[in-house]
């Protein structure tokens, strides 16, 4: 499924994740979702505003993008009435990005009933891999309320 302005997410909780309110981390980081399904989630994030003091994209920004796309994919896999929350995240930073946008693509490594693991590849505008991450989420029933 491709994200468009007219398209509605699968449920209300997913709508909040894909269209965060101002002040939420994804909104502050400038993350925009381009495509989302349990098999593949794609999002972009600007480098500007997410740099460390040396002018390079902050490694923590990579981690935010990786956990965001991996968590969305895990939540879509979990389905209605269930939630997915991050259990473990690892990131390897291969090269720096200093301008433009980076794109994160999450694809599944494992999708089970209680856990889901995704590989997230982050690339720069030239298609060069800047970061590889792996996220495991635990899947639980959604709490009441």
PDB file of C-alpha atoms in Angstrom, residues 3-140:
ATOM      1  CA  UNK A   3       0.666   6.254   1.552  1.00  0.00           C
ATOM      2  CA  UNK A   4      -1.303   9.098   0.019  1.00  0.00           C
ATOM      3  CA  UNK A   5      -3.154  12.053   1.477  1.00  0.00           C
ATOM      4  CA  UNK A   6      -6.552  10.495   0.650  1.00  0.00           C
ATOM      5  CA  UNK A   7      -5.767   7.017   1.964  1.00  0.00           C
ATOM      6  CA  UNK A   8      -6.862   6.007   5.442  1.00  0.00           C
ATOM      7  CA  UNK A   9      -4.673   3.723   7.597  1.00  0.00           C
ATOM      8  CA  UNK A  10      -6.034   0.346   8.697  1.00  0.00           C
ATOM      9  CA  UNK A  11      -7.231   1.545  12.138  1.00  0.00           C
ATOM     10  CA  UNK A  12      -7.272   4.575  14.439  1.00  0.00           C
ATOM     11  CA  UNK A  13      -4.101   3.623  16.338  1.00  0.00           C
ATOM     12  CA  UNK A  14      -2.229   3.173  13.039  1.00  0.00           C
ATOM     13  CA  UNK A  15      -3.500   6.576  11.878  1.00  0.00           C
ATOM     14  CA  UNK A  16      -1.872   8.177  14.932  1.00  0.00           C
ATOM     15  CA  UNK A  17       1.439   6.479  14.173  1.00  0.00           C
ATOM     16  CA  UNK A  18       1.491   7.298  10.464  1.00  0.00           C
ATOM     17  CA  UNK A  19       0.302  10.887  10.978  1.00  0.00           C
ATOM     18  CA  UNK A  20       1.844  11.965  14.291  1.00  0.00           C
ATOM     19  CA  UNK A  21       0.664  15.079  16.045  1.00  0.00           C
ATOM     20  CA  UNK A  22       3.065  18.020  16.338  1.00  0.00           C
ATOM     21  CA  UNK A  23       5.425  17.431  19.234  1.00  0.00           C
ATOM     22  CA  UNK A  24       5.644  13.669  18.705  1.00  0.00           C
ATOM     23  CA  UNK A  25       9.151  12.402  17.922  1.00  0.00           C
ATOM     24  CA  UNK A  26       8.423  11.251  14.367  1.00  0.00           C
ATOM     25  CA  UNK A  27       6.919  14.659  13.570  1.00  0.00           C
ATOM     26  CA  UNK A  28       9.884  16.539  15.078  1.00  0.00           C
ATOM     27  CA  UNK A  29      12.330  14.379  13.101  1.00  0.00           C
ATOM     28  CA  UNK A  30      10.455  15.060   9.857  1.00  0.00           C
ATOM     29  CA  UNK A  31       9.730  11.400   9.106  1.00  0.00           C
ATOM     30  CA  UNK A  32       7.313  10.881   6.217  1.00  0.00           C
ATOM     31  CA  UNK A  33       5.862   7.487   5.253  1.00  0.00           C
ATOM     32  CA  UNK A  34       5.811   6.623   1.560  1.00  0.00           C
ATOM     33  CA  UNK A  35       4.729   2.982   1.656  1.00  0.00           C
ATOM     34  CA  UNK A  36       3.486   0.642   4.365  1.00  0.00           C
ATOM     35  CA  UNK A  37       2.521  -3.011   4.639  1.00  0.00           C
ATOM     36  CA  UNK A  38       3.628  -5.894   6.907  1.00  0.00           C
ATOM     37  CA  UNK A  39       6.115  -6.867   4.159  1.00  0.00           C
ATOM     38  CA  UNK A  40       7.701  -3.438   3.581  1.00  0.00           C
ATOM     39  CA  UNK A  41       7.621   0.005   5.139  1.00  0.00           C
ATOM     40  CA  UNK A  42       9.394   2.937   3.485  1.00  0.00           C
ATOM     41  CA  UNK A  43       9.902   6.384   5.007  1.00  0.00           C
ATOM     42  CA  UNK A  44      12.148   9.392   4.503  1.00  0.00           C
ATOM     43  CA  UNK A  45      13.782  11.747   6.976  1.00  0.00           C
ATOM     44  CA  UNK A  46      15.643  15.006   6.299  1.00  0.00           C
ATOM     45  CA  UNK A  47      19.284  15.240   7.305  1.00  0.00           C
ATOM     46  CA  UNK A  48      18.929  18.949   8.112  1.00  0.00           C
ATOM     47  CA  UNK A  49      17.750  19.382  11.685  1.00  0.00           C
ATOM     48  CA  UNK A  50      18.935  15.876  12.604  1.00  0.00           C
ATOM     49  CA  UNK A  51      22.703  16.434  12.590  1.00  0.00           C
ATOM     50  CA  UNK A  52      25.294  16.047  15.326  1.00  0.00           C
ATOM     51  CA  UNK A  53      27.840  18.855  16.034  1.00  0.00           C
ATOM     52  CA  UNK A  54      30.183  17.761  13.213  1.00  0.00           C
ATOM     53  CA  UNK A  55      27.518  18.331  10.558  1.00  0.00           C
ATOM     54  CA  UNK A  56      26.769  14.636  10.016  1.00  0.00           C
ATOM     55  CA  UNK A  57      23.431  12.884  10.384  1.00  0.00           C
ATOM     56  CA  UNK A  58      23.229  11.887  14.046  1.00  0.00           C
ATOM     57  CA  UNK A  59      23.429   8.131  14.694  1.00  0.00           C
ATOM     58  CA  UNK A  60      20.491   8.477  17.045  1.00  0.00           C
ATOM     59  CA  UNK A  61      18.449   9.931  14.177  1.00  0.00           C
ATOM     60  CA  UNK A  62      19.209   6.775  12.186  1.00  0.00           C
ATOM     61  CA  UNK A  63      17.989   4.770  15.172  1.00  0.00           C
ATOM     62  CA  UNK A  64      14.756   6.783  15.356  1.00  0.00           C
ATOM     63  CA  UNK A  65      14.069   6.234  11.650  1.00  0.00           C
ATOM     64  CA  UNK A  66      14.918   2.526  11.916  1.00  0.00           C
ATOM     65  CA  UNK A  67      12.736   1.921  14.963  1.00  0.00           C
ATOM     66  CA  UNK A  68       9.906   3.924  13.422  1.00  0.00           C
ATOM     67  CA  UNK A  69       9.692   1.957  10.164  1.00  0.00           C
ATOM     68  CA  UNK A  70      10.348  -1.386  11.870  1.00  0.00           C
ATOM     69  CA  UNK A  71       7.710  -0.730  14.514  1.00  0.00           C
ATOM     70  CA  UNK A  72       5.124   0.245  11.893  1.00  0.00           C
ATOM     71  CA  UNK A  73       5.808  -2.963   9.967  1.00  0.00           C
ATOM     72  CA  UNK A  74       5.578  -5.016  13.178  1.00  0.00           C
ATOM     73  CA  UNK A  75       2.307  -3.326  14.161  1.00  0.00           C
ATOM     74  CA  UNK A  76       0.826  -4.026  10.732  1.00  0.00           C
ATOM     75  CA  UNK A  77       1.907  -7.662  11.072  1.00  0.00           C
ATOM     76  CA  UNK A  78       0.427  -7.857  14.596  1.00  0.00           C
ATOM     77  CA  UNK A  79      -2.993  -6.816  13.317  1.00  0.00           C
ATOM     78  CA  UNK A  80      -6.090  -5.326  14.872  1.00  0.00           C
ATOM     79  CA  UNK A  81      -6.313  -5.516  18.656  1.00  0.00           C
ATOM     80  CA  UNK A  82      -2.581  -6.166  19.107  1.00  0.00           C
ATOM     81  CA  UNK A  83       0.408  -3.858  19.579  1.00  0.00           C
ATOM     82  CA  UNK A  84       4.097  -4.117  18.783  1.00  0.00           C
ATOM     83  CA  UNK A  85       6.760  -2.476  20.943  1.00  0.00           C
ATOM     84  CA  UNK A  86      10.509  -2.404  20.456  1.00  0.00           C
ATOM     85  CA  UNK A  87      12.481  -5.060  22.322  1.00  0.00           C
ATOM     86  CA  UNK A  88      15.943  -4.720  20.762  1.00  0.00           C
ATOM     87  CA  UNK A  89      17.493  -2.368  18.204  1.00  0.00           C
ATOM     88  CA  UNK A  90      20.985  -2.541  16.745  1.00  0.00           C
ATOM     89  CA  UNK A  91      22.424  -0.118  14.192  1.00  0.00           C
ATOM     90  CA  UNK A  92      25.604  -0.221  12.141  1.00  0.00           C
ATOM     91  CA  UNK A  93      26.534   3.155  10.655  1.00  0.00           C
ATOM     92  CA  UNK A  94      28.382   2.596   7.356  1.00  0.00           C
ATOM     93  CA  UNK A  95      28.844   6.114   5.996  1.00  0.00           C
ATOM     94  CA  UNK A  96      27.840   9.642   6.840  1.00  0.00           C
ATOM     95  CA  UNK A  97      25.072  11.744   5.331  1.00  0.00           C
ATOM     96  CA  UNK A  98      25.462  15.527   5.416  1.00  0.00           C
ATOM     97  CA  UNK A  99      22.542  16.814   3.348  1.00  0.00           C
ATOM     98  CA  UNK A 100      19.304  15.875   1.633  1.00  0.00           C
ATOM     99  CA  UNK A 101      17.099  13.084   2.877  1.00  0.00           C
ATOM    100  CA  UNK A 102      17.708   9.511   3.893  1.00  0.00           C
ATOM    101  CA  UNK A 103      15.278   6.683   3.191  1.00  0.00           C
ATOM    102  CA  UNK A 104      14.612   3.767   5.525  1.00  0.00           C
ATOM    103  CA  UNK A 105      13.198   0.490   4.225  1.00  0.00           C
ATOM    104  CA  UNK A 106      12.058  -2.207   6.660  1.00  0.00           C
ATOM    105  CA  UNK A 107      11.675  -5.805   5.462  1.00  0.00           C
ATOM    106  CA  UNK A 108      10.890  -8.863   7.615  1.00  0.00           C
ATOM    107  CA  UNK A 109      13.439 -11.352   8.868  1.00  0.00           C
ATOM    108  CA  UNK A 110      10.965 -13.142  11.173  1.00  0.00           C
ATOM    109  CA  UNK A 111       7.232 -12.656  11.763  1.00  0.00           C
ATOM    110  CA  UNK A 112       5.787 -14.753  14.538  1.00  0.00           C
ATOM    111  CA  UNK A 113       2.893 -14.568  16.946  1.00  0.00           C
ATOM    112  CA  UNK A 114       4.844 -13.005  19.831  1.00  0.00           C
ATOM    113  CA  UNK A 115       7.835 -11.363  18.107  1.00  0.00           C
ATOM    114  CA  UNK A 116       8.693  -9.800  14.770  1.00  0.00           C
ATOM    115  CA  UNK A 117      12.183  -8.919  13.531  1.00  0.00           C
ATOM    116  CA  UNK A 118      12.869  -6.539  10.665  1.00  0.00           C
ATOM    117  CA  UNK A 119      15.997  -5.475   8.833  1.00  0.00           C
ATOM    118  CA  UNK A 120      16.071  -1.768   8.094  1.00  0.00           C
ATOM    119  CA  UNK A 121      18.343  -0.409   5.377  1.00  0.00           C
ATOM    120  CA  UNK A 122      18.890   3.349   5.350  1.00  0.00           C
ATOM    121  CA  UNK A 123      20.256   4.950   2.187  1.00  0.00           C
ATOM    122  CA  UNK A 124      21.171   8.453   1.063  1.00  0.00           C
ATOM    123  CA  UNK A 125      19.814  10.199  -2.041  1.00  0.00           C
ATOM    124  CA  UNK A 126      22.471   8.510  -4.170  1.00  0.00           C
ATOM    125  CA  UNK A 127      21.239   5.076  -3.040  1.00  0.00           C
ATOM    126  CA  UNK A 128      24.338   4.442  -0.903  1.00  0.00           C
ATOM    127  CA  UNK A 129      23.750   2.445   2.272  1.00  0.00           C
ATOM    128  CA  UNK A 130      24.422   4.663   5.270  1.00  0.00           C
ATOM    129  CA  UNK A 131      23.075   2.394   8.010  1.00  0.00           C
ATOM    130  CA  UNK A 132      21.852  -1.150   8.543  1.00  0.00           C
ATOM    131  CA  UNK A 133      19.643  -1.829  11.538  1.00  0.00           C
ATOM    132  CA  UNK A 134      17.781  -4.774  13.005  1.00  0.00           C
ATOM    133  CA  UNK A 135      14.711  -4.316  15.185  1.00  0.00           C
ATOM    134  CA  UNK A 136      12.882  -6.973  17.178  1.00  0.00           C
ATOM    135  CA  UNK A 137       9.453  -6.084  18.516  1.00  0.00           C
ATOM    136  CA  UNK A 138       7.391  -7.985  21.031  1.00  0.00           C
ATOM    137  CA  UNK A 139       3.740  -8.401  20.033  1.00  0.00           C
ATOM    138  CA  UNK A 140       1.052  -8.279  22.701  1.00  0.00           C
TER     139      UNK A 140
END
